[in-house]
Amino acid sequence: ARLAGRGLFGLGALAHGVDSPGAVDSASGGPSRRGARRHMNEVEVITVASRFRGPDTSANGGYFAGLVSAYSAGPVTVRLLAPPPLDESLIVQRDGAILRMSHEGTVIAEARAMDGGLPSPAPAPPYDVALEASRHFAGFHRHDFPGCFVCGTQRERGDGLRIFAGPWGDSLVAAPWVPDASLASEDGKVAGEFMSAALDCPGYFAARVDRRMMLGEFTVHVDRRVHIDEPCVVIGWRLGSSGRKHVVGTALFDEDG
């Protein structure tokens, strides 16, 4: 299959004692398909709809990084400094080469141009192999964020991405993905922020660490946006660890051979 996108993640394990997420409200996703974007007194403002949550009260990190990346002409590294809130106005500002997003005076994220390249992924498994791997997804047995837009087991088809990356080989995870029509951009292909989102959670499960972690830093390069209803395969692999921090890579492949 042909490479469509790559991701490089820094994951941080949360400190012991962090509150567990509350019960998921199945009706809280709402009808919104995309994060709203508008100008307010010549300041760029975006809002992340609750549909695109990771934890119950904040945005999925990969999706949010994709929104930030849309403000740059080239690939960027997005560093999350605080959980991106849902259904709140986030201010987008430039400070030289740095792009910042803030909420009520608190900087939520910073982005700057990608420094260097991304690691080359292993070849993708066939779609049926990825499907078999997904049947062993760890989140079916225990999931810290079952309402997550990307990997949540409580999300319905057409609402969440339902990317369930299970173990494949000695050190990778893999999952199939067929994007639905709600993810389409105006050109009929999958919008960039959803490509970014799809590359997020497989990295979490590739780390294979039995503790709750959150995305800290994310670099994504989209080689090409895939089509709606196109069978895809997503893989993740672990690159290294230092204390509570872990670095993982992910890749998304289209159906072309």
mmCIF file of C-alpha atoms in Angstrom:
data_model
loop_
_atom_site.group_PDB
_atom_site.id
_atom_site.type_symbol
_atom_site.label_atom_id
_atom_site.label_comp_id
_atom_site.label_asym_id
_atom_site.label_seq_id
_atom_site.Cartn_x
_atom_site.Cartn_y
_atom_site.Cartn_z
ATOM 1 C CA ALA A 1 0.000 0.000 0.000
ATOM 2 C CA ARG A 2 1.112 3.589 -0.565
ATOM 3 C CA LEU A 3 2.108 5.833 2.323
ATOM 4 C CA ALA A 4 -0.420 8.628 2.903
ATOM 5 C CA GLY A 5 0.714 10.152 6.201
ATOM 6 C CA ARG A 6 3.274 9.865 8.983
ATOM 7 C CA GLY A 7 3.326 10.944 12.613
ATOM 8 C CA LEU A 8 5.961 11.303 15.332
ATOM 9 C CA PHE A 9 4.689 11.599 18.903
ATOM 10 C CA GLY A 10 5.986 12.427 22.319
ATOM 11 C CA LEU A 11 3.718 10.824 24.928
ATOM 12 C CA GLY A 12 3.810 11.658 28.609
ATOM 13 C CA ALA A 13 2.479 9.380 31.319
ATOM 14 C CA LEU A 14 0.173 11.220 33.697
ATOM 15 C CA ALA A 15 1.115 11.447 37.349
ATOM 16 C CA HIS A 16 -0.443 8.954 39.754
ATOM 17 C CA GLY A 17 -3.699 10.205 41.221
ATOM 18 C CA VAL A 18 -5.062 12.049 38.203
ATOM 19 C CA ASP A 19 -8.843 11.952 38.241
ATOM 20 C CA SER A 20 -10.465 9.300 36.107
ATOM 21 C CA PRO A 21 -12.686 10.484 33.270
ATOM 22 C CA GLY A 22 -16.367 10.635 34.092
ATOM 23 C CA ALA A 23 -19.189 8.799 32.410
ATOM 24 C CA VAL A 24 -19.560 9.445 28.705
ATOM 25 C CA ASP A 25 -22.745 11.188 27.584
ATOM 26 C CA SER A 26 -23.652 9.470 24.336
ATOM 27 C CA ALA A 27 -25.622 12.504 23.221
ATOM 28 C CA SER A 28 -22.844 15.030 23.768
ATOM 29 C CA GLY A 29 -21.223 14.634 20.353
ATOM 30 C CA GLY A 30 -23.757 16.905 18.695
ATOM 31 C CA PRO A 31 -24.260 17.411 14.973
ATOM 32 C CA SER A 32 -21.082 19.418 14.334
ATOM 33 C CA ARG A 33 -18.648 17.878 11.858
ATOM 34 C CA ARG A 34 -15.701 20.261 12.063
ATOM 35 C CA GLY A 35 -14.149 22.694 14.503
ATOM 36 C CA ALA A 36 -15.604 26.159 13.899
ATOM 37 C CA ARG A 37 -13.257 28.844 12.618
ATOM 38 C CA ARG A 38 -14.022 32.549 12.499
ATOM 39 C CA HIS A 39 -12.561 36.053 12.747
ATOM 40 C CA MET A 40 -13.316 38.201 15.788
ATOM 41 C CA ASN A 41 -12.030 41.781 15.631
ATOM 42 C CA GLU A 42 -9.320 40.615 13.224
ATOM 43 C CA VAL A 43 -8.155 37.880 15.610
ATOM 44 C CA GLU A 44 -8.459 34.307 14.375
ATOM 45 C CA VAL A 45 -10.633 32.169 16.635
ATOM 46 C CA ILE A 46 -11.381 28.432 16.511
ATOM 47 C CA THR A 47 -13.713 26.232 18.527
ATOM 48 C CA VAL A 48 -13.383 22.465 18.962
ATOM 49 C CA ALA A 49 -16.783 20.755 18.994
ATOM 50 C CA SER A 50 -17.358 18.141 21.690
ATOM 51 C CA ARG A 51 -17.615 15.435 19.033
ATOM 52 C CA PHE A 52 -13.837 15.646 18.648
ATOM 53 C CA ARG A 53 -12.928 14.924 22.242
ATOM 54 C CA GLY A 54 -10.261 12.563 23.496
ATOM 55 C CA PRO A 55 -10.895 12.682 27.252
ATOM 56 C CA ASP A 56 -14.413 13.756 28.153
ATOM 57 C CA THR A 57 -13.568 17.428 28.621
ATOM 58 C CA SER A 58 -10.792 18.135 26.104
ATOM 59 C CA ALA A 59 -9.981 17.688 22.438
ATOM 60 C CA ASN A 60 -8.336 14.656 20.917
ATOM 61 C CA GLY A 61 -4.696 15.679 20.605
ATOM 62 C CA GLY A 62 -4.189 14.507 17.031
ATOM 63 C CA TYR A 63 -7.315 16.253 15.820
ATOM 64 C CA PHE A 64 -6.319 19.466 17.591
ATOM 65 C CA ALA A 65 -2.813 19.283 16.140
ATOM 66 C CA GLY A 66 -4.382 18.948 12.705
ATOM 67 C CA LEU A 67 -6.370 22.138 13.253
ATOM 68 C CA VAL A 68 -3.197 23.956 14.281
ATOM 69 C CA SER A 69 -1.283 22.591 11.286
ATOM 70 C CA ALA A 70 -3.839 24.152 8.933
ATOM 71 C CA TYR A 71 -2.369 27.569 9.768
ATOM 72 C CA SER A 72 1.035 26.627 8.364
ATOM 73 C CA ALA A 73 2.145 26.110 4.764
ATOM 74 C CA GLY A 74 4.392 23.200 5.759
ATOM 75 C CA PRO A 75 4.636 20.451 8.381
ATOM 76 C CA VAL A 76 4.837 21.665 11.980
ATOM 77 C CA THR A 77 5.560 20.219 15.384
ATOM 78 C CA VAL A 78 2.727 20.971 17.791
ATOM 79 C CA ARG A 79 3.436 20.997 21.506
ATOM 80 C CA LEU A 80 0.435 20.746 23.821
ATOM 81 C CA LEU A 81 0.882 22.749 27.022
ATOM 82 C CA ALA A 82 -2.625 22.287 28.445
ATOM 83 C CA PRO A 83 -5.695 20.207 27.519
ATOM 84 C CA PRO A 84 -7.534 21.955 24.639
ATOM 85 C CA PRO A 85 -11.032 22.768 25.955
ATOM 86 C CA LEU A 86 -14.210 21.890 24.087
ATOM 87 C CA ASP A 87 -16.790 24.351 22.786
ATOM 88 C CA GLU A 88 -14.687 27.342 23.859
ATOM 89 C CA SER A 89 -13.122 30.132 21.803
ATOM 90 C CA LEU A 90 -9.391 29.587 21.240
ATOM 91 C CA ILE A 91 -7.309 32.531 20.046
ATOM 92 C CA VAL A 92 -4.727 31.924 17.305
ATOM 93 C CA GLN A 93 -1.714 34.254 17.299
ATOM 94 C CA ARG A 94 1.663 34.379 15.569
ATOM 95 C CA ASP A 95 4.870 35.353 17.347
ATOM 96 C CA GLY A 96 7.569 35.292 14.684
ATOM 97 C CA ALA A 97 8.070 31.653 13.708
ATOM 98 C CA ILE A 98 5.880 30.390 16.564
ATOM 99 C CA LEU A 99 2.131 29.874 16.345
ATOM 100 C CA ARG A 100 0.241 29.953 19.640
ATOM 101 C CA MET A 101 -3.282 28.984 20.618
ATOM 102 C CA SER A 102 -4.644 30.275 23.911
ATOM 103 C CA HIS A 103 -7.812 30.280 25.985
ATOM 104 C CA GLU A 104 -8.577 33.031 28.497
ATOM 105 C CA GLY A 105 -4.911 33.984 28.725
ATOM 106 C CA THR A 106 -3.588 30.422 29.057
ATOM 107 C CA VAL A 107 -1.413 29.129 26.216
ATOM 108 C CA ILE A 108 -2.846 25.790 25.140
ATOM 109 C CA ALA A 109 -0.394 24.892 22.382
ATOM 110 C CA GLU A 110 2.589 26.131 20.411
ATOM 111 C CA ALA A 111 3.632 25.102 16.925
ATOM 112 C CA ARG A 112 6.774 25.672 14.921
ATOM 113 C CA ALA A 113 8.175 24.333 11.643
ATOM 114 C CA MET A 114 9.193 20.679 11.683
ATOM 115 C CA ASP A 115 12.919 20.283 12.341
ATOM 116 C CA GLY A 116 14.287 17.387 10.311
ATOM 117 C CA GLY A 117 12.448 14.431 8.847
ATOM 118 C CA LEU A 118 10.220 11.690 10.168
ATOM 119 C CA PRO A 119 11.200 8.039 10.615
ATOM 120 C CA SER A 120 10.391 5.658 7.791
ATOM 121 C CA PRO A 121 7.665 3.167 8.691
ATOM 122 C CA ALA A 122 7.633 -0.561 8.177
ATOM 123 C CA PRO A 123 5.645 -1.784 5.165
ATOM 124 C CA ALA A 124 1.929 -1.902 5.855
ATOM 125 C CA PRO A 125 0.244 -5.244 6.460
ATOM 126 C CA PRO A 126 -2.580 -6.260 4.128
ATOM 127 C CA TYR A 127 -5.999 -4.923 5.089
ATOM 128 C CA ASP A 128 -7.248 -8.318 6.277
ATOM 129 C CA VAL A 129 -4.191 -8.726 8.505
ATOM 130 C CA ALA A 130 -4.810 -5.302 10.050
ATOM 131 C CA LEU A 131 -8.452 -6.289 10.564
ATOM 132 C CA GLU A 132 -7.390 -9.417 12.429
ATOM 133 C CA ALA A 133 -4.959 -7.392 14.574
ATOM 134 C CA SER A 134 -7.745 -4.965 15.498
ATOM 135 C CA ARG A 135 -9.751 -7.814 17.017
ATOM 136 C CA HIS A 136 -7.109 -7.919 19.767
ATOM 137 C CA PHE A 137 -7.305 -4.187 20.534
ATOM 138 C CA ALA A 138 -6.393 -3.650 24.190
ATOM 139 C CA GLY A 139 -9.158 -1.061 24.567
ATOM 140 C CA PHE A 140 -11.830 -3.738 24.238
ATOM 141 C CA HIS A 141 -10.802 -4.985 27.697
ATOM 142 C CA ARG A 142 -9.832 -1.710 29.401
ATOM 143 C CA HIS A 143 -10.059 1.816 28.041
ATOM 144 C CA ASP A 144 -9.226 5.051 29.882
ATOM 145 C CA PHE A 145 -11.030 7.180 27.294
ATOM 146 C CA PRO A 146 -13.875 5.109 25.795
ATOM 147 C CA GLY A 147 -15.495 8.245 24.358
ATOM 148 C CA CYS A 148 -12.393 9.244 22.364
ATOM 149 C CA PHE A 149 -13.191 10.437 18.840
ATOM 150 C CA VAL A 150 -10.421 8.273 17.357
ATOM 151 C CA CYS A 151 -10.244 5.045 19.367
ATOM 152 C CA GLY A 152 -13.255 5.153 21.657
ATOM 153 C CA THR A 153 -15.184 1.908 21.885
ATOM 154 C CA GLN A 154 -18.359 3.786 22.875
ATOM 155 C CA ARG A 155 -18.446 5.839 19.681
ATOM 156 C CA GLU A 156 -20.794 4.754 16.903
ATOM 157 C CA ARG A 157 -19.882 4.368 13.244
ATOM 158 C CA GLY A 158 -20.175 7.719 11.510
ATOM 159 C CA ASP A 159 -19.504 9.523 14.782
ATOM 160 C CA GLY A 160 -16.073 8.304 15.916
ATOM 161 C CA LEU A 161 -13.235 7.026 13.723
ATOM 162 C CA ARG A 162 -13.217 3.667 15.552
ATOM 163 C CA ILE A 163 -9.532 2.968 14.857
ATOM 164 C CA PHE A 164 -8.748 -0.012 17.072
ATOM 165 C CA ALA A 165 -5.027 -0.731 16.703
ATOM 166 C CA GLY A 166 -4.105 -4.194 17.930
ATOM 167 C CA PRO A 167 -0.735 -5.971 18.193
ATOM 168 C CA TRP A 168 0.872 -6.988 14.936
ATOM 169 C CA GLY A 169 4.241 -8.722 14.822
ATOM 170 C CA ASP A 170 6.754 -8.245 17.613
ATOM 171 C CA SER A 171 6.598 -4.502 18.196
ATOM 172 C CA LEU A 172 3.859 -2.872 16.109
ATOM 173 C CA VAL A 173 0.131 -2.277 16.192
ATOM 174 C CA ALA A 174 -2.161 -2.122 13.179
ATOM 175 C CA ALA A 175 -5.777 -1.284 12.385
ATOM 176 C CA PRO A 176 -8.015 -0.930 9.335
ATOM 177 C CA TRP A 177 -9.832 2.334 8.692
ATOM 178 C CA VAL A 178 -12.493 3.291 6.149
ATOM 179 C CA PRO A 179 -13.247 7.040 6.480
ATOM 180 C CA ASP A 180 -16.906 7.985 6.247
ATOM 181 C CA ALA A 181 -18.585 10.894 4.465
ATOM 182 C CA SER A 182 -18.765 13.090 7.587
ATOM 183 C CA LEU A 183 -14.979 13.537 7.331
ATOM 184 C CA ALA A 184 -14.962 14.954 3.802
ATOM 185 C CA SER A 185 -13.429 18.252 2.799
ATOM 186 C CA GLU A 186 -14.843 20.301 -0.059
ATOM 187 C CA ASP A 187 -12.814 18.312 -2.601
ATOM 188 C CA GLY A 188 -14.334 15.017 -1.471
ATOM 189 C CA LYS A 189 -11.186 13.774 0.260
ATOM 190 C CA VAL A 190 -10.640 13.351 3.985
ATOM 191 C CA ALA A 191 -9.948 16.723 5.624
ATOM 192 C CA GLY A 192 -6.431 17.208 6.963
ATOM 193 C CA GLU A 193 -7.406 17.394 10.634
ATOM 194 C CA PHE A 194 -8.983 13.935 10.404
ATOM 195 C CA MET A 195 -5.868 12.515 8.749
ATOM 196 C CA SER A 196 -3.952 13.916 11.714
ATOM 197 C CA ALA A 197 -6.458 12.474 14.182
ATOM 198 C CA ALA A 198 -6.198 9.011 12.622
ATOM 199 C CA LEU A 199 -2.443 9.054 13.279
ATOM 200 C CA ASP A 200 -2.820 9.780 16.996
ATOM 201 C CA CYS A 201 -4.183 6.907 19.073
ATOM 202 C CA PRO A 202 -2.354 4.013 17.355
ATOM 203 C CA GLY A 203 0.807 5.595 18.793
ATOM 204 C CA TYR A 204 -0.631 5.444 22.293
ATOM 205 C CA PHE A 205 -1.287 1.724 21.988
ATOM 206 C CA ALA A 206 2.086 1.118 20.319
ATOM 207 C CA ALA A 207 3.784 2.432 23.470
ATOM 208 C CA ARG A 208 2.285 -0.529 25.337
ATOM 209 C CA VAL A 209 2.671 1.074 28.733
ATOM 210 C CA ASP A 210 0.069 0.129 31.315
ATOM 211 C CA ARG A 211 -0.652 3.631 32.551
ATOM 212 C CA ARG A 212 -2.670 6.595 31.364
ATOM 213 C CA MET A 213 -0.779 8.880 28.967
ATOM 214 C CA MET A 214 -1.505 12.058 27.054
ATOM 215 C CA LEU A 215 -0.073 13.457 23.841
ATOM 216 C CA GLY A 216 2.632 16.016 24.574
ATOM 217 C CA GLU A 217 4.177 16.754 21.185
ATOM 218 C CA PHE A 218 3.100 15.755 17.693
ATOM 219 C CA THR A 219 4.647 16.132 14.238
ATOM 220 C CA VAL A 220 2.584 15.066 11.236
ATOM 221 C CA HIS A 221 3.354 15.009 7.549
ATOM 222 C CA VAL A 222 0.444 14.238 5.232
ATOM 223 C CA ASP A 223 1.789 12.872 1.959
ATOM 224 C CA ARG A 224 -1.665 12.758 0.429
ATOM 225 C CA ARG A 225 -5.205 12.907 1.731
ATOM 226 C CA VAL A 226 -7.152 9.712 1.208
ATOM 227 C CA HIS A 227 -10.618 9.424 -0.325
ATOM 228 C CA ILE A 228 -13.871 8.865 1.508
ATOM 229 C CA ASP A 229 -14.712 5.125 1.710
ATOM 230 C CA GLU A 230 -11.135 4.208 0.771
ATOM 231 C CA PRO A 231 -9.875 1.179 2.742
ATOM 232 C CA CYS A 232 -6.774 2.270 4.686
ATOM 233 C CA VAL A 233 -4.364 0.740 7.179
ATOM 234 C CA VAL A 234 -2.850 2.569 10.151
ATOM 235 C CA ILE A 235 0.215 1.274 12.022
ATOM 236 C CA GLY A 236 2.136 2.408 15.102
ATOM 237 C CA TRP A 237 5.483 1.487 16.574
ATOM 238 C CA ARG A 238 7.545 2.419 19.608
ATOM 239 C CA LEU A 239 10.758 4.394 19.085
ATOM 240 C CA GLY A 240 12.056 4.928 22.612
ATOM 241 C CA SER A 241 11.338 5.786 26.233
ATOM 242 C CA SER A 242 12.848 7.886 28.996
ATOM 243 C CA GLY A 243 11.172 7.734 32.386
ATOM 244 C CA ARG A 244 7.508 8.627 31.937
ATOM 245 C CA LYS A 245 8.068 9.937 28.404
ATOM 246 C CA HIS A 246 7.697 7.793 25.293
ATOM 247 C CA VAL A 247 8.312 8.450 21.613
ATOM 248 C CA VAL A 248 6.312 6.579 18.999
ATOM 249 C CA GLY A 249 5.786 6.681 15.253
ATOM 250 C CA THR A 250 2.633 6.120 13.229
ATOM 251 C CA ALA A 251 1.819 5.824 9.543
ATOM 252 C CA LEU A 252 -1.321 5.685 7.429
ATOM 253 C CA PHE A 253 -1.428 3.794 4.133
ATOM 254 C CA ASP A 254 -3.989 3.994 1.341
ATOM 255 C CA GLU A 255 -5.242 1.028 -0.703
ATOM 256 C CA ASP A 256 -2.929 1.493 -3.726
ATOM 257 C CA GLY A 257 -0.314 -1.172 -4.197
#
